[in-house]
C-alpha positions as a Markdown table, in Angstrom:
| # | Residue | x | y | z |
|---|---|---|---|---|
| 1 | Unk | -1.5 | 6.5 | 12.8 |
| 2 | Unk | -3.1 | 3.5 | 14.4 |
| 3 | Unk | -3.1 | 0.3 | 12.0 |
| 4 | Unk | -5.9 | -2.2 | 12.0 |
| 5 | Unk | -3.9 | -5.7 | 12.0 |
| 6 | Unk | -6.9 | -7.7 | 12.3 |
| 7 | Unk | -6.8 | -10.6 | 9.5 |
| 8 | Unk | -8.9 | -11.0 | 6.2 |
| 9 | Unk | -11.9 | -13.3 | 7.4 |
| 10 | Unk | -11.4 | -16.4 | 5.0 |
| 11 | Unk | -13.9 | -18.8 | 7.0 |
| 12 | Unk | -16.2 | -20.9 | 4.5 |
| 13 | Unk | -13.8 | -20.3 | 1.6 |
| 14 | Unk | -12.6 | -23.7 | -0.6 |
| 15 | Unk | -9.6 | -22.2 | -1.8 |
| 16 | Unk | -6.6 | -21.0 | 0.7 |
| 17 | Unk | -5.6 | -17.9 | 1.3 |
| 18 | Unk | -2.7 | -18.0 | -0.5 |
| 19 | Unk | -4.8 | -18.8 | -4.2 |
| 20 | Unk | -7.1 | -15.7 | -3.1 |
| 21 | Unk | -5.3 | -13.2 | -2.3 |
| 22 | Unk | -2.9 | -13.7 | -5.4 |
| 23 | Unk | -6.2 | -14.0 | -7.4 |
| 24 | Unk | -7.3 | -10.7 | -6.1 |
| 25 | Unk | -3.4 | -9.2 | -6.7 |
| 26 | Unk | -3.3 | -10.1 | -9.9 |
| 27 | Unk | -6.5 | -9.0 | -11.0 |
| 28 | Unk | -6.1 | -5.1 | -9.8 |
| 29 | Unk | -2.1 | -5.2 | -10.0 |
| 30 | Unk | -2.4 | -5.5 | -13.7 |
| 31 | Unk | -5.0 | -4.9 | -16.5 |
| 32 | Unk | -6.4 | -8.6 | -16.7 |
| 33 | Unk | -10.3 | -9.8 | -17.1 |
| 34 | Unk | -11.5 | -12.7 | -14.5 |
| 35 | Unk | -11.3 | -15.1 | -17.5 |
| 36 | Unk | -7.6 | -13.9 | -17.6 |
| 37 | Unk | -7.0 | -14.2 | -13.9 |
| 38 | Unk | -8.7 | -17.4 | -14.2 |
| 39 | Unk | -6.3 | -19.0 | -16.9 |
| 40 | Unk | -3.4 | -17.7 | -14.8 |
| 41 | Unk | -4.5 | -19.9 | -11.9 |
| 42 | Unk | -5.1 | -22.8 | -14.4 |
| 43 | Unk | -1.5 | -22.8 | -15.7 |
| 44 | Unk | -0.7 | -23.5 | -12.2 |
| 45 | Unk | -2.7 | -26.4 | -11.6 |
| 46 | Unk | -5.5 | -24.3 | -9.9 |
| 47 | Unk | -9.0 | -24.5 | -11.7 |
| 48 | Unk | -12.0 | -21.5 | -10.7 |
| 49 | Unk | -14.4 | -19.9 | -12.7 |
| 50 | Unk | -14.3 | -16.5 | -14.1 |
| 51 | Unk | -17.6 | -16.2 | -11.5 |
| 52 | Unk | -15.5 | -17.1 | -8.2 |
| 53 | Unk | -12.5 | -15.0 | -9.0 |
| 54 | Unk | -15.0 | -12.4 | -9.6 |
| 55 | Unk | -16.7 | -13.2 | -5.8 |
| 56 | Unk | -13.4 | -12.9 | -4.2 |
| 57 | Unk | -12.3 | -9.4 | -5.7 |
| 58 | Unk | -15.6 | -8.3 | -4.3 |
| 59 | Unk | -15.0 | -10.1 | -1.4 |
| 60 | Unk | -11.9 | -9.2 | -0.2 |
| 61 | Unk | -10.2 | -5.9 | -3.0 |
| 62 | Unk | -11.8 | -3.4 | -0.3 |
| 63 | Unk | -10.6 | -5.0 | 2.8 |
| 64 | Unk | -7.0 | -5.3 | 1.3 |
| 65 | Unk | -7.1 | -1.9 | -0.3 |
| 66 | Unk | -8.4 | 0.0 | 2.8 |
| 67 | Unk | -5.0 | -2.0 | 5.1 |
| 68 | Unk | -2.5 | -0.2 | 2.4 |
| 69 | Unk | -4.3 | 3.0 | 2.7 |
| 70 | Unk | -4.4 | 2.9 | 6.6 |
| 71 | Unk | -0.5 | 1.7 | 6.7 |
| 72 | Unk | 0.9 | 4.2 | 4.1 |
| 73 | Unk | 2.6 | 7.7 | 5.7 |
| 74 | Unk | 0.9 | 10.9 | 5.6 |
| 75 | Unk | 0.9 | 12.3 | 2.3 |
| 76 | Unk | 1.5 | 16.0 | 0.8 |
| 77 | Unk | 0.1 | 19.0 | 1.5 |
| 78 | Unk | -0.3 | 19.7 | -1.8 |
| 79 | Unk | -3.4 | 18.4 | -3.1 |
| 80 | Unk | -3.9 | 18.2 | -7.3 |
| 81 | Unk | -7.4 | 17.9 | -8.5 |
| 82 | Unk | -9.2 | 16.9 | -11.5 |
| 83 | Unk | -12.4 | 15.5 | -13.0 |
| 84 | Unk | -12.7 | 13.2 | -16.2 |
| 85 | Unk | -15.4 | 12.0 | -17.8 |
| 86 | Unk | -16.9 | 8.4 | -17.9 |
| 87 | Unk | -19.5 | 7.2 | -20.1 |
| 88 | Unk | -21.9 | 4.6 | -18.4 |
| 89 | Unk | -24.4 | 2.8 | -19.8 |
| 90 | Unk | -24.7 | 6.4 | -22.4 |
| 91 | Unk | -24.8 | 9.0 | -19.7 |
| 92 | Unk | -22.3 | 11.1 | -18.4 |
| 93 | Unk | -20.8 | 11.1 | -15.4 |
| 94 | Unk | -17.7 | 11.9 | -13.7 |
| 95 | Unk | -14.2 | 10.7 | -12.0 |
| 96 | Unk | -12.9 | 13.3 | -9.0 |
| 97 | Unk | -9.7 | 12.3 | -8.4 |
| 98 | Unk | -7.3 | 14.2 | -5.8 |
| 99 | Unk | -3.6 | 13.5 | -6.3 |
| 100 | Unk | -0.5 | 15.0 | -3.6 |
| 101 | Unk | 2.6 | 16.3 | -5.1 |
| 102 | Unk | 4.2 | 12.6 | -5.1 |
| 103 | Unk | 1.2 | 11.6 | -7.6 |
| 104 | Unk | -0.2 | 9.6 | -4.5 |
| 105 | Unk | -3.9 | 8.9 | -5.0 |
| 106 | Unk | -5.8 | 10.3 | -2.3 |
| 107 | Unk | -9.4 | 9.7 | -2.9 |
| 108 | Unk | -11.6 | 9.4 | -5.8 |
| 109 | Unk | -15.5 | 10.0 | -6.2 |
| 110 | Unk | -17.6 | 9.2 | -9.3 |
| 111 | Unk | -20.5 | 11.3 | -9.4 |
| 112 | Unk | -23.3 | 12.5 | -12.1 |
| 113 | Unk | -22.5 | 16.4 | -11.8 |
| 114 | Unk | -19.1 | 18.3 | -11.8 |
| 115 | Unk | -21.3 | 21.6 | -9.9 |
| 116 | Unk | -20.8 | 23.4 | -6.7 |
| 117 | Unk | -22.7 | 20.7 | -4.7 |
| 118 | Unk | -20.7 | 17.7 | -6.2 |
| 119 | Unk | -17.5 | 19.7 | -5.6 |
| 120 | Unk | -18.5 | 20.7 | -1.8 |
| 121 | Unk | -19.2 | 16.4 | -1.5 |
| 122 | Unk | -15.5 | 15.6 | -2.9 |
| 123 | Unk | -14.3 | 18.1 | -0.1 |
| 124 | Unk | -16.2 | 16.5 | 2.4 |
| 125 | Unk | -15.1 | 12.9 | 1.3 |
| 126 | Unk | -11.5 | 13.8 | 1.3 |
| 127 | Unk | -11.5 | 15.6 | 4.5 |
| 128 | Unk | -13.0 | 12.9 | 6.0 |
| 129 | Unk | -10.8 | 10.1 | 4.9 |
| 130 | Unk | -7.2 | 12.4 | 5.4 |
| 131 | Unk | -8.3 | 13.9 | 8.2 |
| 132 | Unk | -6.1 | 17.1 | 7.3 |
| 133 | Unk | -6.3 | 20.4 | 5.5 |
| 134 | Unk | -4.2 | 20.6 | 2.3 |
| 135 | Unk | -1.6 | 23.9 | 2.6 |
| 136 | Unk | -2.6 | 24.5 | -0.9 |
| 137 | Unk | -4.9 | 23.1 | -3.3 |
| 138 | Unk | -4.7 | 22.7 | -7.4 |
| 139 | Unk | -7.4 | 23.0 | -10.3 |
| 140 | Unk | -8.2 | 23.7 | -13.6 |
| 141 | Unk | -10.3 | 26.7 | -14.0 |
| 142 | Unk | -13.7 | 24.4 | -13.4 |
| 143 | Unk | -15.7 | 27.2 | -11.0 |
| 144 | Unk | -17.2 | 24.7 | -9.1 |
| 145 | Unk | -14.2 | 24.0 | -7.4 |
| 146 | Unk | -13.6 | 28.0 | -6.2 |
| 147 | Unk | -17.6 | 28.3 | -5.0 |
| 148 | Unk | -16.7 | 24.9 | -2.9 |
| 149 | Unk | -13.3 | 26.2 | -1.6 |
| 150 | Unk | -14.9 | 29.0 | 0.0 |
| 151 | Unk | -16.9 | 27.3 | 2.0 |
| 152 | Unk | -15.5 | 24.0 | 2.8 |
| 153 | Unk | -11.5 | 25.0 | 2.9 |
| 154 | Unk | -11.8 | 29.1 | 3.1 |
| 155 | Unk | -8.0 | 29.2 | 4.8 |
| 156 | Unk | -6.5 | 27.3 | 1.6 |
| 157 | Unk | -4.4 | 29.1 | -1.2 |
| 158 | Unk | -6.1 | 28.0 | -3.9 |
| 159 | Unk | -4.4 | 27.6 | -7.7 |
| 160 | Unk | -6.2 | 27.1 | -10.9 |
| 161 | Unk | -4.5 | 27.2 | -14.3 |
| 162 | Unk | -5.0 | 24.3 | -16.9 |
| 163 | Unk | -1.6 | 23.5 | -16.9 |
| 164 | Unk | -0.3 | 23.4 | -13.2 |
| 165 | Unk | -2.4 | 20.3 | -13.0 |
| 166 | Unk | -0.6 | 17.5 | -15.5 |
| 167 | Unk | -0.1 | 15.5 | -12.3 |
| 168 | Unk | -3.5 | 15.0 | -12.0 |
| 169 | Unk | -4.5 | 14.5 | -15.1 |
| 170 | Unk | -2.1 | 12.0 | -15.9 |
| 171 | Unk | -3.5 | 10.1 | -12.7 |
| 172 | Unk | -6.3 | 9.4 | -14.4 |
| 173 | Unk | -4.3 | 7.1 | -17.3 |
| 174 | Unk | -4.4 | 3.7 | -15.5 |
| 175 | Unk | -7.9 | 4.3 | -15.1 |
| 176 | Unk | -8.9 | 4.8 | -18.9 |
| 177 | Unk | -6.5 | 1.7 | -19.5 |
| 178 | Unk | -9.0 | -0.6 | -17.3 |
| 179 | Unk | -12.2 | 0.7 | -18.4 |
| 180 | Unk | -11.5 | -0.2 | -22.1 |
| 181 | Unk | -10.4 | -3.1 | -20.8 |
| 182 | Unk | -13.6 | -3.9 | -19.0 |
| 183 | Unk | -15.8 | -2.4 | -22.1 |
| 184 | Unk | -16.4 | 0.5 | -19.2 |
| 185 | Unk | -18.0 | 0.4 | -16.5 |
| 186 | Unk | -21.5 | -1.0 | -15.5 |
| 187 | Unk | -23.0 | 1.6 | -13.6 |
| 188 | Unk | -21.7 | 4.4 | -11.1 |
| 189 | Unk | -22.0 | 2.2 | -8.1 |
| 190 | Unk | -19.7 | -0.3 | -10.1 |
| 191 | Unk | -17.5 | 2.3 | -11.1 |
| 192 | Unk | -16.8 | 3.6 | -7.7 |
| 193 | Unk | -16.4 | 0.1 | -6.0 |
| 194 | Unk | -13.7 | -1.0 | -8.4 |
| 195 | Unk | -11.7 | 1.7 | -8.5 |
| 196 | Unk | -11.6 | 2.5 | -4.6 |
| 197 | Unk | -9.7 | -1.1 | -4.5 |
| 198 | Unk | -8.1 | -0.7 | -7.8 |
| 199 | Unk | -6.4 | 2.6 | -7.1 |
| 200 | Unk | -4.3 | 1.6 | -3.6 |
| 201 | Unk | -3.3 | -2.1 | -4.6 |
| 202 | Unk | -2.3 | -1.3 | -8.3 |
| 203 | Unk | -0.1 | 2.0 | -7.6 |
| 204 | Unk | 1.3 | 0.5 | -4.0 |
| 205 | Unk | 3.3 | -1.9 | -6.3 |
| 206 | Unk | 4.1 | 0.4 | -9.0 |
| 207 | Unk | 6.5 | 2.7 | -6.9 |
| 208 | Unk | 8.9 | 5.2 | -9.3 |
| 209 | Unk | 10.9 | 3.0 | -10.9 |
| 210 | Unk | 12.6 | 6.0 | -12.6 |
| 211 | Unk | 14.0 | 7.6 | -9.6 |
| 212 | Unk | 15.4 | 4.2 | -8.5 |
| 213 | Unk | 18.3 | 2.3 | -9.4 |
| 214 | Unk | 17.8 | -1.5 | -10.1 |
| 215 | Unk | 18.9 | -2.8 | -6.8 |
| 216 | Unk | 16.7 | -0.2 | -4.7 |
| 217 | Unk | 13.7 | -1.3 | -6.8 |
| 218 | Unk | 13.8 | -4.8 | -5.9 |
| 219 | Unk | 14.2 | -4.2 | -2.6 |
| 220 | Unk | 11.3 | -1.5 | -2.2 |
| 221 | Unk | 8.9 | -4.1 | -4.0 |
| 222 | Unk | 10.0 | -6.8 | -2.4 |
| 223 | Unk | 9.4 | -5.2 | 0.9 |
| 224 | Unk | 5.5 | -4.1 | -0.3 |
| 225 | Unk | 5.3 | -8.2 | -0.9 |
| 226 | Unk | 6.1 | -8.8 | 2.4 |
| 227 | Unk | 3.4 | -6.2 | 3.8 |
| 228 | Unk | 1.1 | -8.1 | 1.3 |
| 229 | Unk | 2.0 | -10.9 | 3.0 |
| 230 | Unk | 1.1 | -9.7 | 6.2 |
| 231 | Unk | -2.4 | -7.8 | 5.2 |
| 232 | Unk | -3.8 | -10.5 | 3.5 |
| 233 | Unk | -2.3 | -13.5 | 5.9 |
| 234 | Unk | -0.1 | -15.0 | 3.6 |
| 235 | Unk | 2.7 | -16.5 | 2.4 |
| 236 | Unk | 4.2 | -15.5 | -0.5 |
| 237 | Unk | 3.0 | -17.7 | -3.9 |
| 238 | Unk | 6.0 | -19.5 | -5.8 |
């Protein structure tokens, strides 16, 4: 797969690279507010408001989070899928989320509906961004996913049983950890934005720790530094 190494675009910024880029790491690496980011930054001499750390997670989360999508292998052919709810501004909507069978986040899509239409458009979206067709494909027993499978993947084995798809569903616990932390989410548009950046940047330095020993661990995250490093054109913070 060709990778895009063209730098982040950091012309008319105060700060240096260095300050935002770790600003923006720390704020979708763990669950942290912009006033906690913010305080972070103070301890260390550096003083922002909660509204510029804020500007530079909108600025540049996308840009870093599409690089580490773009430079991670090819994941599985089997693809796990679920929908949860989310409760925004008192209406329902909902959080498609497509999982391999490494718990690798492949795409996610908040929409208002969870029916045939809505399905076919989470199809489309993956498709789109993998560019490849799953071998076989996971649900719960949501019919909207079968009536979309038939049209948009009609070669794909198909599986749905409530509880073939814990991968999934456990997926979607870092997400429910942030939107209490946030006091949920704004609106749909919001929604989507923040977790297509949170998503790659938190679980790219969250590898399996407990299939590791300590000494492969270290040296798995401190190689995903270095590519952070590189995607963001940086040097490491101290």
């Amino acid at each position: 797969m060709k990778i895009n190494t063209a730098s982040p675009n950091y012309k008319g910024f105060r700060f240096p690279p260095e300050i935002i880029s770790h600003a923006v790491w720390l704020y979708f690496r763990f669950s942290l507010s912009f006033r906690d980011v913010g305080e972070l930054l103070a301890q260390r001499g550096v003083v922002v408001s909660n509204e510029t750390v804020r500007q530079w997670c909108l600025r540049f989360g996308q840009t870093y989070a599409n690089e580490l999508r773009h430079r991670r292998p090819r994941c599985g052919d089997k693809w796990h899928m679920d929908e949860v709810f989310l409760t925004i501004r008192g209406k329902r909507h909902y959080l498609w989320r497509a999982v391999d069978q490494d718990g690798n986040v492949l795409d996610i899509l908040v929409q208002s509906r969870r029916n045939k239409k809505a399905a076919k458009r989470f199809f489309r979206k993956l498709l789109k961004g993998l560019q490849y067709a799953p071998r076989v494909i996971i649900t719960d027993k949501l019919k909207s996913y079968g009536a979309a499978k038939r049209e948009i993947l009609p070669g794909v084995e198909h599986r749905q049983h409530k509880h073939l798809n814990n991968r999934a569903e456990n997926s979607h616990q870092p997400t429910r950890l942030r939107e209490k932390k946030m006091r949920r989410f704004k609106s749909a548009k919001h929604a989507q934005r923040f977790l297509s950046a949170f998503e790659p940047i938190s679980r790219y330095f969250q590898p399996r720790r407990h299939l590791l020993s300590a000494e492969e661990y270290r040296a798995i995250l401190q190689n995903r530094f270095l590519v952070w490093n590189e995607i963001t054109a940086t040097q490491l913070v101290a």
